[in-house]
PDB file of C-alpha atoms in Angstrom:
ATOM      1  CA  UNK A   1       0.000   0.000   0.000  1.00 50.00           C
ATOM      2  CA  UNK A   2       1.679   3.146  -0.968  1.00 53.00           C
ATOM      3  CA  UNK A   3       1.570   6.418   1.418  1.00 54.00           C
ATOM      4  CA  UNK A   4      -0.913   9.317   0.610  1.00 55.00           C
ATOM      5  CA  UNK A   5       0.400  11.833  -1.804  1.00 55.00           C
ATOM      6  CA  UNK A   6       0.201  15.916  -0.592  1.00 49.00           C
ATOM      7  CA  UNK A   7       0.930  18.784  -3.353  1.00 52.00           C
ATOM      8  CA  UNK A   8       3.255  21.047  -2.183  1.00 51.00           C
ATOM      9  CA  UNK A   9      -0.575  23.728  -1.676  1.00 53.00           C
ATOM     10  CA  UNK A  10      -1.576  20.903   1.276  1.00 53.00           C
ATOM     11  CA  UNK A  11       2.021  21.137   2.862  1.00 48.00           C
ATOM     12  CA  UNK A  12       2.304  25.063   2.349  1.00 53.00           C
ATOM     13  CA  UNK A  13      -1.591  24.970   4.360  1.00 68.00           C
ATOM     14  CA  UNK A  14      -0.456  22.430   6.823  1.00 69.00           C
ATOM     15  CA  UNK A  15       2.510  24.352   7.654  1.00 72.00           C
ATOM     16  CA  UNK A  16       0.684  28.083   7.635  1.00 78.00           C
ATOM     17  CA  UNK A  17      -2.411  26.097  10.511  1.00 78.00           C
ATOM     18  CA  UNK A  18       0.436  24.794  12.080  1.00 79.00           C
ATOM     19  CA  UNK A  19       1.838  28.930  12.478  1.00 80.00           C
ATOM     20  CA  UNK A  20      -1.139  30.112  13.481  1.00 81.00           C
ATOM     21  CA  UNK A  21      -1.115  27.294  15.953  1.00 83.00           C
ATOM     22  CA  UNK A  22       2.181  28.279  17.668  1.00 85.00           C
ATOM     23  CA  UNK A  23       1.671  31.944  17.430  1.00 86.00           C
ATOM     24  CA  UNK A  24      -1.714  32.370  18.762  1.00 87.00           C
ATOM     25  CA  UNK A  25      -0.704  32.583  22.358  1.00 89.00           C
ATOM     26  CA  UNK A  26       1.867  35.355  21.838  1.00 89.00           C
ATOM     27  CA  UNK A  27      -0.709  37.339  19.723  1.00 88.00           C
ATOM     28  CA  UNK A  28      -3.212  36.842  22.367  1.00 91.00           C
ATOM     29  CA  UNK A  29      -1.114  37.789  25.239  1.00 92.00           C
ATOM     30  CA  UNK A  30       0.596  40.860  22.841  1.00 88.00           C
ATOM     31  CA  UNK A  31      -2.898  41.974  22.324  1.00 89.00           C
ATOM     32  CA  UNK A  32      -4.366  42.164  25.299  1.00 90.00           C
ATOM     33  CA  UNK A  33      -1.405  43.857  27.101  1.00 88.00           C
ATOM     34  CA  UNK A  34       0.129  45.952  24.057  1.00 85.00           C
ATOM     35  CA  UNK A  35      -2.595  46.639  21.418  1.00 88.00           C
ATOM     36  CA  UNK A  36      -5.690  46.700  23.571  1.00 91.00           C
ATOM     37  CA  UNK A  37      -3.915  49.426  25.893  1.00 89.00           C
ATOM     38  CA  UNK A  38      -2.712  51.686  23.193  1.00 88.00           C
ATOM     39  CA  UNK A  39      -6.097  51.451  21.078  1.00 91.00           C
ATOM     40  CA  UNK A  40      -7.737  52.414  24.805  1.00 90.00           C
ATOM     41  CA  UNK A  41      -5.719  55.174  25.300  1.00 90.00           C
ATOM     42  CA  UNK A  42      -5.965  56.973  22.059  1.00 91.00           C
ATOM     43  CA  UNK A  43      -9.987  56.613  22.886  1.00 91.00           C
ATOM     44  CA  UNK A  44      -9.129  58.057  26.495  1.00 90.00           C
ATOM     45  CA  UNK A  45      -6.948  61.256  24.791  1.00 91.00           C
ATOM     46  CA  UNK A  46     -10.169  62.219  22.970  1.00 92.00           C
ATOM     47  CA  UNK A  47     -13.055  61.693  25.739  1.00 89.00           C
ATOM     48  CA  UNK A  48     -13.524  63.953  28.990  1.00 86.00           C
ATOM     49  CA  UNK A  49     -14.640  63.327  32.598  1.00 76.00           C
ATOM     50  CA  UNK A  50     -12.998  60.191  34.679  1.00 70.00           C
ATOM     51  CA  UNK A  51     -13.664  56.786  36.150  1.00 65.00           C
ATOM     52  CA  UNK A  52     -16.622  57.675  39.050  1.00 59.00           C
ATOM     53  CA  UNK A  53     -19.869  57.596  38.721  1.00 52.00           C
ATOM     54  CA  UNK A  54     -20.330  60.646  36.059  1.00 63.00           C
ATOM     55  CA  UNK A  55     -18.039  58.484  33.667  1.00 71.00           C
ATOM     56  CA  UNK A  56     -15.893  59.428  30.632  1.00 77.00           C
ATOM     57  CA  UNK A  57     -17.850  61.684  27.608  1.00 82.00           C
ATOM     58  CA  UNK A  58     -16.715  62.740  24.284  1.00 86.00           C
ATOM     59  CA  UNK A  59     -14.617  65.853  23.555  1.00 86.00           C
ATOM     60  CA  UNK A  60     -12.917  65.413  20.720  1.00 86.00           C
ATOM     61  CA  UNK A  61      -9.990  66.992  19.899  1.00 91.00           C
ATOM     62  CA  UNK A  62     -10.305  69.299  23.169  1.00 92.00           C
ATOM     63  CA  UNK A  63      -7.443  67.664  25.231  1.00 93.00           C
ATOM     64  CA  UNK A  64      -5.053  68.117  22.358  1.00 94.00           C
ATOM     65  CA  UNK A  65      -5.642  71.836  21.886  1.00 94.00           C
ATOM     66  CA  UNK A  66      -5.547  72.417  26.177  1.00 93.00           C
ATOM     67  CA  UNK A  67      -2.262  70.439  26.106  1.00 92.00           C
ATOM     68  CA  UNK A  68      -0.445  72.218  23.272  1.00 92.00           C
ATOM     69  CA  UNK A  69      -1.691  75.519  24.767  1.00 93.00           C
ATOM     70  CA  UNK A  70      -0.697  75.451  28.086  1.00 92.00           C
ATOM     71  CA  UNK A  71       2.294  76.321  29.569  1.00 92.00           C
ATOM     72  CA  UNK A  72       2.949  73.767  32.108  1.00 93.00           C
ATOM     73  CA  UNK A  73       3.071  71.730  29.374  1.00 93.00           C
ATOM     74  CA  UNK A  74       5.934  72.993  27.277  1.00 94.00           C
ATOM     75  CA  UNK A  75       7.882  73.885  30.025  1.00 95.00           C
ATOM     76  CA  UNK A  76       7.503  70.116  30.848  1.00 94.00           C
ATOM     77  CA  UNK A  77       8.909  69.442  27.261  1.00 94.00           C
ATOM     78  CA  UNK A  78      11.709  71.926  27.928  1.00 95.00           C
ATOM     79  CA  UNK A  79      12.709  70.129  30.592  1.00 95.00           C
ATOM     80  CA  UNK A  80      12.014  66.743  28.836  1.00 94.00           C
ATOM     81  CA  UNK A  81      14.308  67.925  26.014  1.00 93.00           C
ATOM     82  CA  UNK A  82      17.107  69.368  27.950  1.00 95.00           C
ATOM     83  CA  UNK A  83      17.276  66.021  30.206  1.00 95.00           C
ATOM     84  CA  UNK A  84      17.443  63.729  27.911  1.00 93.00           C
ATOM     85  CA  UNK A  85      20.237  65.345  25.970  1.00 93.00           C
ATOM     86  CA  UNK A  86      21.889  66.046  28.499  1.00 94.00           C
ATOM     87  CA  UNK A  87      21.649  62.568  29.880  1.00 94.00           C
ATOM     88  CA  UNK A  88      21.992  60.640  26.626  1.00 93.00           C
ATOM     89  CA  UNK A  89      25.376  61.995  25.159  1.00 93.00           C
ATOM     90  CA  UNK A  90      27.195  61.485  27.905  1.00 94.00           C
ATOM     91  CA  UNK A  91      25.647  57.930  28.195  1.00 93.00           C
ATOM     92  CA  UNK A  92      26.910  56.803  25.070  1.00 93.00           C
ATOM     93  CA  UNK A  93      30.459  58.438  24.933  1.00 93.00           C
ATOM     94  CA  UNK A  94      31.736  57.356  28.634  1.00 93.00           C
ATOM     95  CA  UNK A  95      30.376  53.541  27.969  1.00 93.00           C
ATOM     96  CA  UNK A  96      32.449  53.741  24.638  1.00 92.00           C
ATOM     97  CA  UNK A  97      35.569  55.290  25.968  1.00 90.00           C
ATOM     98  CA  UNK A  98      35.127  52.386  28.893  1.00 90.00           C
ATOM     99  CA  UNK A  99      34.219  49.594  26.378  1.00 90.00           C
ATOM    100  CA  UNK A 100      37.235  50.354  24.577  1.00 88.00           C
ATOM    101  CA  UNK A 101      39.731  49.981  27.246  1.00 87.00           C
ATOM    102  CA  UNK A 102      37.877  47.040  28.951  1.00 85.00           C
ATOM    103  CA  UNK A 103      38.135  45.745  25.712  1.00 84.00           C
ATOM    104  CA  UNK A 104      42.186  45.385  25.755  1.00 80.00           C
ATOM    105  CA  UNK A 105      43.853  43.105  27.899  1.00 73.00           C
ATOM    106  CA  UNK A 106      44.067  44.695  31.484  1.00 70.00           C
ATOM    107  CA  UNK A 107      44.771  43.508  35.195  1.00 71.00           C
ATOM    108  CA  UNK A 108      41.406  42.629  36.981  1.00 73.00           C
ATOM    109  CA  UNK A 109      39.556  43.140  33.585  1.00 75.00           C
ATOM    110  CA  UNK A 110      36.679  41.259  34.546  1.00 78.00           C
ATOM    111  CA  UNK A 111      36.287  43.094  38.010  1.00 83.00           C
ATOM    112  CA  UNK A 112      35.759  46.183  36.532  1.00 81.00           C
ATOM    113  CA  UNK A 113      33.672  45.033  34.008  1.00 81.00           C
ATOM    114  CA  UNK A 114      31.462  43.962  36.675  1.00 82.00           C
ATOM    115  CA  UNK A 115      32.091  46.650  38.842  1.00 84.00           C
ATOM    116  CA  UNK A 116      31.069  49.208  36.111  1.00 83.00           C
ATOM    117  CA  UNK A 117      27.969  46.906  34.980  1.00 85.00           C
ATOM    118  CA  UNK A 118      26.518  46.462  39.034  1.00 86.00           C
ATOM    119  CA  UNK A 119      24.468  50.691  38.929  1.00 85.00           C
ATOM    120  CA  UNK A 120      22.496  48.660  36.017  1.00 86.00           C
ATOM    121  CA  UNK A 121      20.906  45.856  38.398  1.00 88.00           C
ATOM    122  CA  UNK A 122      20.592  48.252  41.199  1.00 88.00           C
ATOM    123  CA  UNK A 123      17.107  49.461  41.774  1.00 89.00           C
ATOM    124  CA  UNK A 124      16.222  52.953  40.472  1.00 90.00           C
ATOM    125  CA  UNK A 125      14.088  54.144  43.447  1.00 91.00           C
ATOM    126  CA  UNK A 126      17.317  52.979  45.868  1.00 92.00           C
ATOM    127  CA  UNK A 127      19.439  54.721  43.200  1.00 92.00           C
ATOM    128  CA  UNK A 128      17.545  57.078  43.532  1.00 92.00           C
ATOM    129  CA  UNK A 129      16.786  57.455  47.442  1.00 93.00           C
ATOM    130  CA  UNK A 130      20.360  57.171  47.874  1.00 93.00           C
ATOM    131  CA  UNK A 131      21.293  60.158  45.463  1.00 93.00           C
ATOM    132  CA  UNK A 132      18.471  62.276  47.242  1.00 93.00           C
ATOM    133  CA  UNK A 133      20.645  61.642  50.256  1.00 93.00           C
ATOM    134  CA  UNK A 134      23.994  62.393  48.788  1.00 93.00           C
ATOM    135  CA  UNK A 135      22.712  65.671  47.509  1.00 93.00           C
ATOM    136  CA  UNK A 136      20.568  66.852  50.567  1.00 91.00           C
ATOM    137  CA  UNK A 137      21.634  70.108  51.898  1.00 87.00           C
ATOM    138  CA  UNK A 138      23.352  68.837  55.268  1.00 89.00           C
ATOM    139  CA  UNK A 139      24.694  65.813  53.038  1.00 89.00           C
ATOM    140  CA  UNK A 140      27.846  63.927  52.231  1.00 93.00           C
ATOM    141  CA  UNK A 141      28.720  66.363  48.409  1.00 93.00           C
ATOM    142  CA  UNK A 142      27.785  69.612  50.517  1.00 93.00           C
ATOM    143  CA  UNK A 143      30.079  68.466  53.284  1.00 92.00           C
ATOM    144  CA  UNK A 144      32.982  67.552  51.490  1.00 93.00           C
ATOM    145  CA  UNK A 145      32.749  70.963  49.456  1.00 92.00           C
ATOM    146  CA  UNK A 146      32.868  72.259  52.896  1.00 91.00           C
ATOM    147  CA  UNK A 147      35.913  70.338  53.740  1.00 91.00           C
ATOM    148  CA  UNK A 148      37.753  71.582  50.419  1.00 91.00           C
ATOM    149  CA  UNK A 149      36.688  75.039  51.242  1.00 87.00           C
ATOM    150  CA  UNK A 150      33.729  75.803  48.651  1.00 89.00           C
ATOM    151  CA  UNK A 151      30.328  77.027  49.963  1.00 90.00           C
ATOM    152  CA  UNK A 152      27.535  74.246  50.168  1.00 90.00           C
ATOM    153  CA  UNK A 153      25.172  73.999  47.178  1.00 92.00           C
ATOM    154  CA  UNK A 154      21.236  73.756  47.653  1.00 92.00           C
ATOM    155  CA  UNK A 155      20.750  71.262  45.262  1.00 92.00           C
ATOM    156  CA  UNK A 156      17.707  69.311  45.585  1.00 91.00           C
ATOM    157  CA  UNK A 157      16.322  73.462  46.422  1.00 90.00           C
ATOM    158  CA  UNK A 158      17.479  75.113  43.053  1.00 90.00           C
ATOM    159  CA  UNK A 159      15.877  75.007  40.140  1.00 91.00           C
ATOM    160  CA  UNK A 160      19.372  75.651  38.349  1.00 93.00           C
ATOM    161  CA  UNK A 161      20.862  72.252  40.025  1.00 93.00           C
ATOM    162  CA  UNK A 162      18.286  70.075  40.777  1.00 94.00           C
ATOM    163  CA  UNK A 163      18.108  68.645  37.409  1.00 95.00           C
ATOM    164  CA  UNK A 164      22.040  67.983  36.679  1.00 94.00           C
ATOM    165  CA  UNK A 165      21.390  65.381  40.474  1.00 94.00           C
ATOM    166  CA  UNK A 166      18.590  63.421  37.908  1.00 95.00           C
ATOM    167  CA  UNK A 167      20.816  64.046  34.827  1.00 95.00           C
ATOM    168  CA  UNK A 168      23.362  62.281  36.823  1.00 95.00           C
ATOM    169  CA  UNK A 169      21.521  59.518  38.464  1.00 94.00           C
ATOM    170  CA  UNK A 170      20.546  58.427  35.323  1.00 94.00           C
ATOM    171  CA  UNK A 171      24.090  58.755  33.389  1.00 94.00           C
ATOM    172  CA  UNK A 172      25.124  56.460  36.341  1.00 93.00           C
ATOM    173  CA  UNK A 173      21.965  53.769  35.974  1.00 92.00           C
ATOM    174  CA  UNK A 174      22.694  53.954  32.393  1.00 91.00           C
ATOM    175  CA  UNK A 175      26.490  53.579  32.068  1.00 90.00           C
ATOM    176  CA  UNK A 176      26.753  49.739  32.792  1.00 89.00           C
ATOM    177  CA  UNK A 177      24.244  48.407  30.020  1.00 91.00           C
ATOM    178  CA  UNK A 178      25.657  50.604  27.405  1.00 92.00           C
ATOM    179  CA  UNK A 179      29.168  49.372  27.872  1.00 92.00           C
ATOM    180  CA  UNK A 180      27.975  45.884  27.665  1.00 91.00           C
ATOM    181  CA  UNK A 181      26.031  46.487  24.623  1.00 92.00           C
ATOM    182  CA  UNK A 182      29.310  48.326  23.373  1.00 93.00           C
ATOM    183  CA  UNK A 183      31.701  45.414  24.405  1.00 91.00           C
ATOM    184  CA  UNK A 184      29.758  43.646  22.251  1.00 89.00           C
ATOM    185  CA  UNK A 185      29.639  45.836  19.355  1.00 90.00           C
ATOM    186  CA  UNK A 186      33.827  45.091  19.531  1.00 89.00           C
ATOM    187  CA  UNK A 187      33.584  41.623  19.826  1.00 88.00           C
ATOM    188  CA  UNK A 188      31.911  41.903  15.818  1.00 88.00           C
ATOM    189  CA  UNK A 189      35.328  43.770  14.440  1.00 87.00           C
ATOM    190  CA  UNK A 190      37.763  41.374  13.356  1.00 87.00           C
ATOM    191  CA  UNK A 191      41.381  41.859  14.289  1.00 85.00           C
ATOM    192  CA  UNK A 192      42.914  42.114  11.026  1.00 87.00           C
ATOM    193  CA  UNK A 193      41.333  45.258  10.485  1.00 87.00           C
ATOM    194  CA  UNK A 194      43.646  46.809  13.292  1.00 85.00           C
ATOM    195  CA  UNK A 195      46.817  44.685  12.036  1.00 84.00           C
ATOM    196  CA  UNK A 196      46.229  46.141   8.771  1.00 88.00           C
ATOM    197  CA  UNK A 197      46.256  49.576  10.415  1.00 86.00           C
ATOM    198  CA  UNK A 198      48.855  49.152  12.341  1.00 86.00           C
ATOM    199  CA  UNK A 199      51.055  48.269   9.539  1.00 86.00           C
ATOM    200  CA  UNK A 200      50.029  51.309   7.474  1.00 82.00           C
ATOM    201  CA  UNK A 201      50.985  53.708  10.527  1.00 83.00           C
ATOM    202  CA  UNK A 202      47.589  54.570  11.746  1.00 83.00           C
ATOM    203  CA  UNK A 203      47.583  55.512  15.518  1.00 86.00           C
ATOM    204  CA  UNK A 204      45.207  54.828  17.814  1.00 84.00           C
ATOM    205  CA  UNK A 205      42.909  57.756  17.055  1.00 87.00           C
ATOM    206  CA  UNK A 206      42.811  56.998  13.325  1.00 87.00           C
ATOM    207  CA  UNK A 207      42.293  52.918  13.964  1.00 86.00           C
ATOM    208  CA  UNK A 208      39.185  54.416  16.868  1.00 86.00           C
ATOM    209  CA  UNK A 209      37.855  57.115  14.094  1.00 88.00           C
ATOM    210  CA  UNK A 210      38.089  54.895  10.927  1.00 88.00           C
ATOM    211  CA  UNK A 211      37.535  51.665  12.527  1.00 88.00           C
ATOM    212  CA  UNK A 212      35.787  51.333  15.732  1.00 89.00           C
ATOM    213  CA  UNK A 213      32.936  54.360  15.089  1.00 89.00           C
ATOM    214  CA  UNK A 214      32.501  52.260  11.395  1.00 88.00           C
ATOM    215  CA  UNK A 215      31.962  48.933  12.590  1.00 88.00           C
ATOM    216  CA  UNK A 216      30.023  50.009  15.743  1.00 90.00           C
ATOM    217  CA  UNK A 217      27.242  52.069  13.849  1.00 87.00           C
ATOM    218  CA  UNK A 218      24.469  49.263  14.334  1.00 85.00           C
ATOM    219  CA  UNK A 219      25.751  49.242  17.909  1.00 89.00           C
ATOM    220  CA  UNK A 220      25.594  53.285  18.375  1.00 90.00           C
ATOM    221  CA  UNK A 221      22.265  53.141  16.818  1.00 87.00           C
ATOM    222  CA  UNK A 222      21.063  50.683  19.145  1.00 88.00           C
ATOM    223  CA  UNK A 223      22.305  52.100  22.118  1.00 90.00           C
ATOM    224  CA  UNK A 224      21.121  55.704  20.953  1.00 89.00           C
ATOM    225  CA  UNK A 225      17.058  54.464  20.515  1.00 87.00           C
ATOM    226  CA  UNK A 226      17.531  52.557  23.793  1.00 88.00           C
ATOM    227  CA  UNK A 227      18.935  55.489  25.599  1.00 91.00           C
ATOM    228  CA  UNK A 228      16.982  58.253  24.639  1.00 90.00           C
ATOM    229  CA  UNK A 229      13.069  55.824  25.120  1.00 88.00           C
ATOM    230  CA  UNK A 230      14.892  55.116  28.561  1.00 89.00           C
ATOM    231  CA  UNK A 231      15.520  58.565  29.019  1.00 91.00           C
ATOM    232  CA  UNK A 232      12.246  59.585  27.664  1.00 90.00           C
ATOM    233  CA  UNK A 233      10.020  57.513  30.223  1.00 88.00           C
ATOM    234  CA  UNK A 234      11.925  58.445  33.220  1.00 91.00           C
ATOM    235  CA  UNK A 235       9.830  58.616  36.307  1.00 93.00           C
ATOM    236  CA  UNK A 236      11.687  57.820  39.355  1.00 91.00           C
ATOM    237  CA  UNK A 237      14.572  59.556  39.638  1.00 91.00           C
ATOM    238  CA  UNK A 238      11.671  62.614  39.702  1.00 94.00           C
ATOM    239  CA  UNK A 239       9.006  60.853  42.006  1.00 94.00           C
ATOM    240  CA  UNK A 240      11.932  59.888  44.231  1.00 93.00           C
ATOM    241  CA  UNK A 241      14.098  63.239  44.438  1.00 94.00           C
ATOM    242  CA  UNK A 242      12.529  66.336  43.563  1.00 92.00           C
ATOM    243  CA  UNK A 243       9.165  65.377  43.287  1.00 91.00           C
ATOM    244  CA  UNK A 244       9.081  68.021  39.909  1.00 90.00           C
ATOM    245  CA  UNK A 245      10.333  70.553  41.964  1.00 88.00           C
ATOM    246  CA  UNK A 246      11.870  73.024  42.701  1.00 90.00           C
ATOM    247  CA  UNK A 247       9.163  75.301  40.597  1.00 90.00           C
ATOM    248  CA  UNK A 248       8.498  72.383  38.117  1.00 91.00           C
ATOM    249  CA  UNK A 249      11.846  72.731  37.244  1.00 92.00           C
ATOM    250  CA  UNK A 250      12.235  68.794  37.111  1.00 94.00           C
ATOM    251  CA  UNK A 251       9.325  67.797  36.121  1.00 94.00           C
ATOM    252  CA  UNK A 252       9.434  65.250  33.005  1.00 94.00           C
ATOM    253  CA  UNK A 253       6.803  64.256  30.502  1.00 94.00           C
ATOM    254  CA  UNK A 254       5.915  60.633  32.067  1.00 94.00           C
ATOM    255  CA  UNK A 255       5.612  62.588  35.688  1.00 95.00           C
ATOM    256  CA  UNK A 256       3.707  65.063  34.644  1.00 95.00           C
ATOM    257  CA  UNK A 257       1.308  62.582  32.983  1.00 94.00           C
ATOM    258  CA  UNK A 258       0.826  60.340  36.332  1.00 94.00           C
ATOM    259  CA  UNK A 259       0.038  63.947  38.141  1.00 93.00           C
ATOM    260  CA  UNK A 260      -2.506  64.972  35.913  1.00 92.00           C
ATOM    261  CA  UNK A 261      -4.281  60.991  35.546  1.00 89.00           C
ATOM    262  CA  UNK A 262      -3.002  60.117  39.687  1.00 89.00           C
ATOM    263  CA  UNK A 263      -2.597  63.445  41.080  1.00 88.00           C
ATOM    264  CA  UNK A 264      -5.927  65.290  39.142  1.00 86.00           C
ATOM    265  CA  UNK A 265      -7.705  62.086  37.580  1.00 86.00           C
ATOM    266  CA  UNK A 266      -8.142  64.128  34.533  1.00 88.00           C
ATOM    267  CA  UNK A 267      -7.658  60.898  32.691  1.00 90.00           C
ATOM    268  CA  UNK A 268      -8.397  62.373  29.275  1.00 91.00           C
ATOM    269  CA  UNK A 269      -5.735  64.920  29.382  1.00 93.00           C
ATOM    270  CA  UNK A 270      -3.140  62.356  30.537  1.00 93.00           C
ATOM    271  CA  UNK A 271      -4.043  60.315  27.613  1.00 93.00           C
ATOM    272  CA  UNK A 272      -3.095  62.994  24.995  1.00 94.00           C
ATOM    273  CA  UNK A 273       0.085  63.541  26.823  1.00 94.00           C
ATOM    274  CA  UNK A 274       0.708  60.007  26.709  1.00 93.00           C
ATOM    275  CA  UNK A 275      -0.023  59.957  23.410  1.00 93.00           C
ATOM    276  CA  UNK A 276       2.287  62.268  22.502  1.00 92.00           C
ATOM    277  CA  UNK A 277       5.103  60.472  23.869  1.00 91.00           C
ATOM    278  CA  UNK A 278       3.774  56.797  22.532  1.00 90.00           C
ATOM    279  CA  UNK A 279       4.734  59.184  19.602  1.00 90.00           C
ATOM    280  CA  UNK A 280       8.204  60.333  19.747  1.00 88.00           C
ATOM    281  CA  UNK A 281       8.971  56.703  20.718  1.00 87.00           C
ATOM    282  CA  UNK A 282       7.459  54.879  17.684  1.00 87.00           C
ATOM    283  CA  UNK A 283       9.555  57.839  15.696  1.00 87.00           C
ATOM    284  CA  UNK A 284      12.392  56.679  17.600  1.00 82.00           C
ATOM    285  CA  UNK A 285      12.088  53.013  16.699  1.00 81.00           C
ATOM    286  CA  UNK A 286      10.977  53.456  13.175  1.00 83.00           C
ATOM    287  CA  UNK A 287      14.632  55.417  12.752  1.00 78.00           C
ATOM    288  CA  UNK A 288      16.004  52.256  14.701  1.00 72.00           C
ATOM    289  CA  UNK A 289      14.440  50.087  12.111  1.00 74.00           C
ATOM    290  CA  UNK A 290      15.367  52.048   9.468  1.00 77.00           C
ATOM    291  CA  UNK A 291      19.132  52.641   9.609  1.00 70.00           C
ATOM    292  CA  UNK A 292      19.466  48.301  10.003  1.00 65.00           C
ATOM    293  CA  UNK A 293      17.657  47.930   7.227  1.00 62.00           C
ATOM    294  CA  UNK A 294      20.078  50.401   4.979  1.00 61.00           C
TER     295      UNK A 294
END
């Protein structure tokens, strides 16, 4: 008796069910936590009201024309802008520098490694409780300006230096992943490259600029999208330290979107505001996307 014949149609079905099969579990998990909560709050940016018993009504484009009108708000993108700048670029050039010299054989290379990679497993909130000590007024940076004869900074009070205590917290929580991601970005450059330098009398600047920077673009681009959307959703380091204060000197977009939904319950308003940074971050990934695919 010979075995059943399938066209190559039946096997291409069989195989496509068989897809399905496997993927329907992610698909229903991704929906229900990813797609479901984005499609409900674009419908929360454009409706009013909140969750008692008067409910949520429509308003239409309302919350989008009180957010981009209103003060508060672009001072909160001021900030927003100015932080993450400020914390990204120095995120991704002191992990390089680092990742480069780890990189070379070195005396108790694999101590610092780990010693430079431990701020990245360390909670944020104890990051960041322990900063807000460091920085109080009658704390350990004030006192040992005091010891080197320098008058003692109000940090956590100013609105000038409040900010640079979150731009560092997070340059520190940062600094660890990047140079792992950046190690690894080294590992991909073969040696010869460097011999073949070396031979033609390149030093090490030339072998860094014409070399490294080349062969670590998919790398820098990687560690620039994951940066800046870590940057960009920053919460703690505020709720923890400043609280958005001094003035709302500090305060960041995703804080100033759990005041107005937490703090006000003006759900509707939040939304937009969420929406508008869902936004920058899909722009972020889409140029993520597009410079591997080039």
């Amino acid at each position: 008796m010979t075995p059943p014949r399938f066209s190559q149609k039946q096997l291409l079905d069989n195989d496509t069910v068989s897809a399905w099969v496997f993927l329907a579990p992610a698909l229903v998990i991704l929906s229900i936590f990813v797609l479901f909560p984005i499609f409900y709050l674009l419908y929360l940016s454009f409706t009013g009201g909140s969750f008692t018993s008067t409910g949520t009504y429509w308003v239409g484009l309302k919350n989008y024309r009180r957010l981009f009108f209103s003060p508060d708000f672009w001072q909160v993108i001021s900030n927003t802008v100015y932080f993450t700048f400020a914390t990204v670029i120095p995120s991704l050039i002191i992990p390089l520098g680092l990742a480069v010299l780890l990189n070379k054989s070195l005396l108790g290379r694999g101590l610092l490694r780990s010693a430079y990679f431990l701020p990245s497993i360390v909670s944020l909130v104890a990051a960041g409780l322990g900063f807000r000590w460091l920085f109080q007024t009658d704390g350990p940076v004030n006192s040992l300006l005091e010891a080197v004869g320098l008058e003692a900074i109000p940090w956590l009070g100013s609105t000038f230096w409040a900010m640079p205590v979150l731009i560092v917290l997070s340059i520190w929580k940062q600094l660890g992943f990047n140079m792992v991601v950046f190690l690894a970005g080294l590992q991909t450059i073969p040696p010869s490259r460097y011999e073949a330098a070396q031979l033609d009398g390149a030093n090490n600047w030339q072998q860094f600029w014409y070399i490294t920077l080349p062969g670590l673009q998919p790398t820098l681009v990687f560690a620039i999208v994951t940066t800046a959307i870590f940057t960009l959703r920053s919460f703690e380091q505020v709720y923890v330290i400043t609280g958005g204060g001094p003035l709302n000197s500090t305060n960041l977009l995703v804080y100033y979107i759990y005041e107005e939904a937490f703090g006000l319950f003006d759900f509707g308003y939040a939304a937009a505001a969420a929406t508008v940074l869902l936004g920058v971050t899909l722009i972020l990934v889409y140029l993520q996307l597009r410079t591997w695919s080039d």
